[in-house]
Amino acid sequence: MPNINVPVPARTGGRRTARRPWLLAMMLASIAGLIIIHSPAKERIWPGIAGEETPAPKSAAMPVESLHPVVSAKMMELIRRTSKAGITILITDGFRSSLEQDALYKQGRTAKGQIVTNVKGGESYHNYGLAIDFALRVPNGDVIWDLDYDGNRNGESDWMEVVAIAKSLGFAWGGDWTSFKDYPHLQMDFGYSISELKRGKRPPDDSQP
């Protein structure tokens, strides 16, 4: 059989040479993008890129689990001063968790009992350790909530004597409220509203009432 030589066109390299500028341009663009992303000036170069980053988590307020130290100290002083006046008081409530507040709010509404509060969890100064409730303890050991009782026989209501001493110590009295009078309630808000407390603000430990 005779030899047949089929001519094969030689590769000139023209097409490969034509691709090189495009590859080079793509590589340069990628490098430039990386430099911009990691540059401190990226917000000026590429507005909005900084906003795409995951924001740092905000620090939550420390949970309150007890009475504020100033409230606790004033409570002990209240007990001492009322005892000196011949009146024995019992602190029936101090710090109250939001769960306990919700349970108390249900009382007289969806649960048995008498309505004793008008606010839900997170809406009471008790939930932030800034309030206490009191009652009177009479000589036979009974605990009463009688605003007219005069156990020390001085012609004045023991309850109102306690309130007067509490106010002199810096407490505000729930009996002065116009909408929902809470006669056993004493609080020190240190100028903080419930809204501020819910946002995480807290009175310093050395606050003055």
Coordinates of N, CA, C and O in Angstrom, one line a residue, residues 4 23 26 61 72 82 86 98 127 144 151 154 166 168 196:
I4 N 0.5 7.4 2.5 CA -0.3 8.6 2.2 C 0.0 9.6 3.3 O -0.2 9.3 4.5
L23 N -7.2 36.2 30.8 CA -6.8 35.5 32.1 C -6.1 36.5 33.0 O -6.3 36.5 34.2
M26 N -8.6 38.9 34.6 CA -9.4 38.3 35.6 C -8.6 38.1 36.9 O -9.1 38.3 38.0
A61 N -27.8 42.8 79.8 CA -27.7 43.3 81.2 C -27.6 42.1 82.1 O -28.2 41.0 81.9
S72 N -31.9 46.9 100.2 CA -31.8 45.9 101.3 C -31.4 46.5 102.6 O -32.0 46.2 103.7
T82 N -39.0 50.7 113.0 CA -40.4 50.5 113.4 C -40.5 49.6 114.7 O -41.4 49.8 115.5
G86 N -42.3 50.4 118.6 CA -43.3 49.4 119.1 C -44.1 48.7 118.1 O -45.2 48.2 118.4
S98 N -39.7 37.5 87.1 CA -40.8 37.8 86.1 C -41.8 36.6 86.0 O -43.0 36.9 85.8
N127 N -39.3 43.1 90.1 CA -38.5 42.3 89.2 C -37.1 42.8 89.0 O -36.3 42.1 88.5
I144 N -51.2 40.7 109.7 CA -52.4 41.5 109.3 C -52.0 42.6 108.3 O -50.9 43.1 108.3
G151 N -51.5 49.0 117.4 CA -51.0 48.1 118.4 C -50.2 48.7 119.4 O -50.1 48.2 120.6
N154 N -50.7 54.5 120.6 CA -50.4 55.9 120.6 C -51.3 56.8 119.9 O -51.1 58.0 119.6
A166 N -40.8 54.8 106.4 CA -40.3 54.3 105.1 C -40.0 55.5 104.2 O -39.0 55.5 103.5
S168 N -39.3 58.5 105.1 CA -38.1 59.2 105.6 C -36.8 58.6 105.2 O -35.8 59.2 105.2
E196 N -36.7 52.0 81.1 CA -35.2 52.0 81.2 C -34.7 50.7 81.7 O -33.7 50.1 81.2

